[in-house]
CSV table of C-alpha atoms in Angstrom, one decimal:
chain,number,residue,atom,x,y,z
Y,1,MET,CA,224.5,-10.2,78.4
Y,2,SER,CA,225.2,-7.9,75.4
Y,3,LEU,CA,228.1,-5.4,75.4
Y,4,LEU,CA,225.6,-2.6,75.3
Y,5,ARG,CA,223.9,-3.8,78.5
Y,6,LYS,CA,227.3,-4.1,80.2
Y,7,THR,CA,228.0,-0.5,79.2
Y,8,LEU,CA,224.7,0.7,80.6
Y,9,ILE,CA,225.4,-1.1,83.9
Y,10,ALA,CA,228.8,0.6,84.0
Y,11,TRP,CA,227.0,3.9,83.6
Y,12,GLY,CA,224.9,3.1,86.7
Y,13,MET,CA,221.7,2.3,84.9
Y,14,LYS,CA,219.1,0.6,87.1
Y,15,LYS,CA,216.8,-2.4,86.6
Y,16,ILE,CA,213.1,-2.9,87.4
Y,17,GLU,CA,211.8,-6.2,88.7
Y,18,LYS,CA,214.9,-8.0,87.5
Y,19,LYS,CA,214.1,-7.1,83.9
Y,20,GLU,CA,216.7,-5.3,81.8
Y,21,LEU,CA,214.7,-2.1,81.4
Y,22,PHE,CA,216.5,1.2,81.1
Y,23,VAL,CA,215.5,3.8,83.7
Y,24,PRO,CA,216.3,7.5,83.4
Y,25,LYS,CA,218.3,8.8,86.3
Y,26,THR,CA,217.9,12.4,85.1
Y,27,ILE,CA,214.7,13.8,83.7
Y,28,HIS,CA,214.4,17.3,82.1
Y,29,ILE,CA,210.8,18.4,82.2
Y,30,GLU,CA,210.1,21.4,80.1
Y,31,VAL,CA,207.4,23.2,82.1
Y,32,THR,CA,207.3,25.8,79.3
Y,33,ASN,CA,209.2,26.7,76.2
Y,34,PHE,CA,208.1,30.3,76.3
Y,35,CYS,CA,210.9,32.7,77.1
Y,36,ASN,CA,211.3,36.4,77.9
Y,37,ALA,CA,214.8,36.7,76.4
Y,38,ALA,CA,216.5,36.4,73.1
Y,39,CYS,CA,220.0,35.4,74.1
Y,40,VAL,CA,222.6,35.4,71.3
Y,41,MET,CA,223.8,31.8,72.0
Y,42,CYS,CA,220.4,30.2,72.5
Y,43,PRO,CA,218.5,28.5,69.6
Y,44,HIS,CA,215.1,29.6,70.9
Y,45,GLY,CA,214.6,32.0,68.1
Y,46,LYS,CA,215.2,29.2,65.6
Y,47,MET,CA,212.7,26.8,67.2
Y,48,LYS,CA,209.8,25.8,65.0
Y,49,ARG,CA,207.8,23.6,67.3
Y,50,GLY,CA,204.8,25.0,69.1
Y,51,GLN,CA,205.0,26.8,72.4
Y,52,GLY,CA,203.0,26.3,75.5
Y,53,TYR,CA,202.9,25.3,79.2
Y,54,MET,CA,202.8,21.7,80.6
Y,55,SER,CA,199.4,20.9,81.9
Y,56,TRP,CA,198.8,19.8,85.5
Y,57,LYS,CA,197.4,16.5,84.2
Y,58,LEU,CA,200.5,15.6,82.2
Y,59,PHE,CA,202.9,16.8,84.9
Y,60,LYS,CA,201.1,14.7,87.6
Y,61,LYS,CA,201.2,11.7,85.3
Y,62,ILE,CA,205.0,12.0,85.0
Y,63,VAL,CA,205.4,12.2,88.7
Y,64,GLU,CA,203.1,9.3,89.5
Y,65,GLU,CA,204.8,7.0,87.0
Y,66,CYS,CA,208.2,7.9,88.4
Y,67,LYS,CA,207.2,6.4,91.7
Y,68,ALA,CA,207.6,3.0,90.2
Y,69,PHE,CA,211.3,3.5,89.4
Y,70,GLU,CA,212.4,6.3,91.7
Y,71,GLY,CA,214.9,4.0,93.4
Y,72,GLU,CA,217.5,6.1,95.3
Y,73,GLY,CA,216.2,9.2,93.6
Y,74,ILE,CA,215.8,10.9,90.2
Y,75,ARG,CA,217.4,14.2,89.3
Y,76,PHE,CA,214.6,16.5,87.9
Y,77,PHE,CA,215.5,19.6,86.0
Y,78,LEU,CA,212.4,21.7,85.5
Y,79,HIS,CA,213.6,23.6,82.5
Y,80,ASN,CA,214.7,23.0,78.9
Y,81,ILE,CA,214.2,25.7,76.3
Y,82,GLY,CA,212.3,28.5,78.1
Y,83,GLU,CA,212.1,30.5,81.3
Y,84,PRO,CA,210.4,28.4,84.0
Y,85,LEU,CA,209.3,31.3,86.1
Y,86,LEU,CA,206.9,32.2,83.3
Y,87,ASP,CA,204.8,29.1,84.3
Y,88,PRO,CA,202.1,30.3,86.7
Y,89,SER,CA,202.1,26.9,88.4
Y,90,PHE,CA,205.8,26.4,88.6
Y,91,PHE,CA,206.3,26.4,92.3
Y,92,GLU,CA,203.3,24.1,92.8
Y,93,LYS,CA,205.0,21.7,90.4
Y,94,VAL,CA,208.2,21.8,92.4
Y,95,LYS,CA,206.3,21.1,95.6
Y,96,TYR,CA,204.4,18.2,94.0
Y,97,ILE,CA,207.6,16.4,93.1
Y,98,LYS,CA,209.1,17.0,96.6
Y,99,GLU,CA,206.0,15.8,98.3
Y,100,ASN,CA,205.6,12.6,96.2
Y,101,LEU,CA,209.2,11.6,95.3
Y,102,LEU,CA,211.0,11.9,98.6
Y,103,ARG,CA,214.4,10.7,97.4
Y,104,SER,CA,214.5,12.8,94.3
Y,105,THR,CA,215.9,16.3,93.7
Y,106,VAL,CA,214.7,19.3,91.8
Y,107,THR,CA,216.9,21.8,90.0
Y,108,PHE,CA,216.1,24.5,87.6
Y,109,ASN,CA,217.8,27.3,85.6
Y,110,SER,CA,216.4,30.9,85.5
Y,111,ASN,CA,217.5,34.2,84.1
Y,112,ALA,CA,216.1,35.9,87.3
Y,113,MET,CA,214.3,38.7,85.4
Y,114,LEU,CA,211.0,37.7,86.9
Y,115,LEU,CA,212.4,37.0,90.4
Y,116,ASP,CA,210.4,39.7,92.3
Y,117,GLU,CA,209.9,39.5,96.0
Y,118,ASN,CA,206.9,37.3,95.8
Y,119,LYS,CA,208.5,34.8,93.6
Y,120,SER,CA,211.7,34.9,95.7
Y,121,ARG,CA,209.6,33.9,98.8
Y,122,GLN,CA,207.8,31.2,96.8
Y,123,LEU,CA,211.1,29.8,95.7
Y,124,LEU,CA,212.6,29.7,99.2
Y,125,ASN,CA,209.5,27.9,100.4
Y,126,SER,CA,209.1,25.5,97.5
Y,127,GLY,CA,211.5,22.8,98.6
Y,128,ALA,CA,213.6,23.1,95.4
Y,129,ASP,CA,217.1,21.7,96.0
Y,130,LYS,CA,219.1,23.9,93.6
Y,131,VAL,CA,218.6,26.9,91.4
Y,132,ILE,CA,221.1,28.1,88.7
Y,133,PHE,CA,220.8,31.7,87.9
Y,134,SER,CA,222.3,32.5,84.5
Y,135,VAL,CA,223.8,36.0,84.4
Y,136,ASP,CA,226.2,36.3,81.5
Y,137,GLY,CA,228.0,39.5,82.4
Y,138,ALA,CA,229.3,41.8,85.1
Y,139,SER,CA,228.2,45.0,83.5
Y,140,GLN,CA,225.1,46.4,82.0
Y,141,GLU,CA,226.6,46.9,78.5
Y,142,THR,CA,228.0,43.4,78.3
Y,143,TYR,CA,225.0,41.6,79.8
Y,144,GLU,CA,222.4,43.3,77.7
Y,145,ARG,CA,224.4,42.7,74.5
Y,146,ILE,CA,224.3,39.0,75.2
Y,147,ARG,CA,220.9,38.6,76.9
Y,148,GLU,CA,218.7,40.6,74.6
Y,149,GLY,CA,215.4,41.6,76.1
Y,150,LEU,CA,216.6,41.5,79.7
Y,151,LYS,CA,217.6,44.4,82.0
Y,152,TYR,CA,220.9,44.0,83.9
Y,153,ASP,CA,220.0,46.4,86.8
Y,154,ARG,CA,216.7,44.6,87.4
Y,155,VAL,CA,218.2,41.2,87.4
Y,156,LYS,CA,221.0,42.2,89.8
Y,157,ASN,CA,218.5,43.9,92.1
Y,158,ASN,CA,216.3,40.8,92.1
Y,159,LEU,CA,219.2,38.6,93.0
Y,160,ASP,CA,220.5,41.0,95.7
Y,161,ARG,CA,217.0,40.9,97.3
Y,162,PHE,CA,216.8,37.2,97.0
Y,163,PHE,CA,220.0,36.6,98.8
Y,164,GLU,CA,218.9,38.9,101.6
Y,165,LEU,CA,215.7,37.0,102.0
Y,166,LYS,CA,217.5,33.7,101.9
Y,167,LYS,CA,219.6,34.8,104.9
Y,168,ASN,CA,216.5,35.2,107.0
Y,169,SER,CA,214.8,32.0,105.8
Y,170,LEU,CA,215.1,28.3,106.7
Y,171,SER,CA,215.6,27.3,103.1
Y,172,LYS,CA,218.4,24.9,102.3
Y,173,ILE,CA,218.3,25.6,98.6
Y,174,LYS,CA,221.7,25.7,96.9
Y,175,VAL,CA,222.3,28.6,94.6
Y,176,THR,CA,224.7,28.8,91.6
Y,177,LEU,CA,225.5,31.9,89.7
Y,178,GLN,CA,226.6,30.9,86.2
Y,179,MET,CA,228.2,32.8,83.3
Y,180,VAL,CA,228.2,31.4,79.9
Y,181,VAL,CA,231.6,32.6,78.7
Y,182,CYS,CA,232.0,34.0,75.2
Y,183,GLU,CA,234.2,36.5,73.5
Y,184,ASP,CA,232.0,39.4,74.7
Y,185,ASN,CA,232.2,38.7,78.4
Y,186,LYS,CA,235.4,36.7,79.1
Y,187,SER,CA,237.2,39.9,80.2
Y,188,GLU,CA,234.7,40.2,83.1
Y,189,ILE,CA,235.3,36.9,84.8
Y,190,GLU,CA,237.2,38.4,87.8
Y,191,LYS,CA,234.7,41.1,88.2
Y,192,TYR,CA,231.9,38.6,88.1
Y,193,LYS,CA,233.6,36.4,90.8
Y,194,ASN,CA,234.0,39.5,93.1
Y,195,GLN,CA,230.3,40.3,92.6
Y,196,TRP,CA,228.8,37.0,93.5
Y,197,SER,CA,231.4,35.0,95.6
Y,198,GLY,CA,230.3,35.1,99.2
Y,199,LYS,CA,226.6,35.4,98.2
Y,200,SER,CA,226.1,32.4,96.0
Y,201,ASP,CA,227.0,28.9,97.0
Y,202,ALA,CA,228.9,28.5,93.8
Y,203,VAL,CA,230.1,30.7,90.9
Y,204,VAL,CA,230.5,28.8,87.7
Y,205,PHE,CA,231.9,29.7,84.3
Y,206,LYS,CA,230.8,27.6,81.4
Y,207,PRO,CA,232.3,28.0,77.9
Y,208,ALA,CA,229.7,28.8,75.3
Y,209,HIS,CA,228.8,25.9,73.1
Y,210,ASN,CA,227.2,25.6,69.7
Y,211,PHE,CA,223.9,24.2,70.9
Y,212,LEU,CA,223.9,22.1,67.7
Y,213,ASP,CA,224.4,25.0,65.3
Y,214,ALA,CA,224.4,28.4,67.1
Y,215,GLY,CA,228.1,28.9,66.2
Y,216,LYS,CA,229.0,30.5,69.5
Y,217,SER,CA,231.4,27.9,70.9
Y,218,ILE,CA,234.7,29.2,72.1
Y,219,LYS,CA,236.2,25.7,71.8
Y,220,THR,CA,234.7,24.2,68.7
Y,221,LYS,CA,234.9,26.1,65.4
Y,222,LYS,CA,234.4,23.2,63.1
Y,223,LEU,CA,232.9,19.8,63.6
Y,224,SER,CA,234.9,16.6,63.1
Y,225,LYS,CA,233.7,14.1,60.5
Y,226,LYS,CA,234.4,11.3,62.9
Y,227,GLN,CA,232.8,10.9,66.3
Y,228,LEU,CA,235.3,12.1,68.9
Y,229,HIS,CA,233.4,11.5,72.2
Y,230,PHE,CA,230.9,9.2,73.8
Y,231,CYS,CA,227.7,10.8,75.1
Y,232,CYS,CA,226.0,9.3,78.1
Y,233,TYR,CA,222.8,11.3,77.7
Y,234,PRO,CA,220.8,8.6,75.8
Y,235,PHE,CA,221.8,6.2,78.6
Y,236,ASP,CA,220.7,8.0,81.7
Y,237,MET,CA,218.7,11.1,80.8
Y,238,MET,CA,215.3,11.8,79.4
Y,239,THR,CA,213.9,15.1,78.0
Y,240,ILE,CA,210.1,15.6,78.0
Y,241,TYR,CA,208.7,18.7,76.2
Y,242,TRP,CA,205.8,20.7,77.6
Y,243,ASN,CA,203.3,18.7,75.4
Y,244,GLY,CA,204.6,15.3,76.4
Y,245,VAL,CA,206.7,14.7,73.4
Y,246,VAL,CA,210.0,13.0,74.2
Y,247,GLY,CA,213.2,14.5,72.6
Y,248,LEU,CA,216.7,13.1,72.5
Y,249,CYS,CA,218.3,15.4,75.0
Y,250,CYS,CA,218.4,18.9,76.3
Y,251,TRP,CA,220.3,20.0,73.2
Y,252,ASP,CA,217.6,18.7,70.9
Y,253,TYR,CA,215.8,22.0,70.9
Y,254,ASP,CA,213.5,21.4,68.0
Y,255,ASN,CA,212.6,17.7,68.4
Y,256,PHE,CA,214.8,16.6,65.6
Y,257,CYS,CA,214.7,13.1,67.0
Y,258,SER,CA,211.3,12.2,68.5
Y,259,PHE,CA,210.7,9.0,70.5
Y,260,GLY,CA,207.0,9.3,71.2
Y,261,ASN,CA,204.6,11.1,73.6
Y,262,ILE,CA,204.2,10.1,77.2
Y,263,GLU,CA,200.7,11.7,77.2
Y,264,ASN,CA,199.4,8.4,75.8
Y,265,GLU,CA,202.4,6.1,76.5
Y,266,LYS,CA,204.2,5.1,79.7
Y,267,ILE,CA,207.6,6.7,80.4
Y,268,ILE,CA,209.3,3.4,80.7
Y,269,ASP,CA,207.9,2.1,77.5
Y,270,VAL,CA,209.1,5.2,75.6
Y,271,TYR,CA,212.5,5.0,77.2
Y,272,ASN,CA,212.9,1.4,76.1
Y,273,ASN,CA,211.4,1.6,72.6
Y,274,ALA,CA,213.2,0.7,69.4
Y,275,SER,CA,214.1,4.4,68.6
Y,276,PHE,CA,216.0,4.8,71.9
Y,277,GLU,CA,217.7,1.5,71.4
Y,278,ARG,CA,218.9,2.6,68.0
Y,279,ILE,CA,220.4,5.7,69.4
Y,280,ARG,CA,222.2,3.8,72.2
Y,281,GLU,CA,223.6,1.2,69.7
Y,282,ALA,CA,224.9,4.0,67.4
Y,283,MET,CA,226.5,5.8,70.3
Y,284,HIS,CA,228.1,2.6,71.6
Y,285,GLU,CA,229.4,1.6,68.2
Y,286,ARG,CA,230.8,5.1,67.7
Y,287,ASN,CA,228.8,5.8,64.5
Y,288,ALA,CA,226.6,8.6,65.7
Y,289,GLU,CA,227.2,10.3,62.4
Y,290,THR,CA,224.2,8.4,61.2
Y,291,ILE,CA,222.0,10.0,63.9
Y,292,THR,CA,220.4,13.5,63.7
Y,293,PRO,CA,221.0,15.6,65.6
Y,294,CYS,CA,223.9,13.8,67.2
Y,295,ASN,CA,225.9,14.4,64.0
Y,296,ARG,CA,225.5,18.2,64.5
Y,297,CYS,CA,226.5,18.2,68.1
Y,298,SER,CA,229.8,19.9,69.2
Y,299,ARG,CA,229.7,17.9,72.4
Y,300,ILE,CA,230.2,14.7,70.4
Y,301,PHE,CA,231.9,15.8,67.2
Y,302,GLY,CA,233.7,18.8,68.7
Y,303,GLN,CA,235.4,20.0,71.9
Y,304,ASP,CA,232.4,21.1,73.9
Y,305,LYS,CA,232.3,18.0,76.1
Y,306,ASP,CA,234.1,19.5,79.1
Y,307,MET,CA,231.6,22.3,79.8
Y,308,THR,CA,232.7,23.9,83.1
Y,309,TYR,CA,236.3,25.1,83.2
Y,310,LEU,CA,236.4,27.5,86.1
Y,311,ALA,CA,234.5,27.7,89.4
Y,312,SER,CA,234.8,29.2,92.8
């Protein structure tokens, strides 16, 4: 057995039918890459690839293929670059996973701007396991400076109503309030904790990272020329864009490293193709500087690896 295979097994990678096939344990499905915000730390405004919504046909193909390797469960994240609540069929997609992959979990991230009463009730009845609401400030001035295009009062009112509805529902969904911490909002951490502790199941503070080249990290100001950290993403995670194209990871916002399209290929075939193998070998050998966009990543060549530094 090769050293790479041993590494993958150590990371908990599964096998299918006794063949050494790599199976994603986490799958990011980009239901849409449209967004209603222009956040200062997000590369969405730089994105050059086309925008759209994942079709039902493609979404169902993903879920049906996952039945063959669900194992003890797959972690689905129904977001990537974009706001998932913009997708008109979003909650139907959540339900489809939960009804067809019984051991798997569904999580998504939302800015809550569109979380009106109807969507709140749909969310509570969808079967989703976890939602992360990203609210990057504890005051209107700070929040709206960071999350351009969104309205703080509306977001806060939407969340207050959601938590009231959740009290009177049977939903077991776990809720996280998350602040991406940067220079503009780090003084509001205590105020933020006071606002949401006791309502949300968790309150998380995540240091802003560079998202390849956004330049907003509070930990990494300059990339190292040598690889500093090992990244497990190519070994246990898969990112599928709205049109079926497979990207490297959730940081690969503009498909710098394409691996194929699952619209006309099987998920397992793409995840085990020569391009993925090349990424894994480079990461294992600690020479990811030869791989784009890994060589621009502050998680690998900087100090953004430890993302969450304070939670309550």
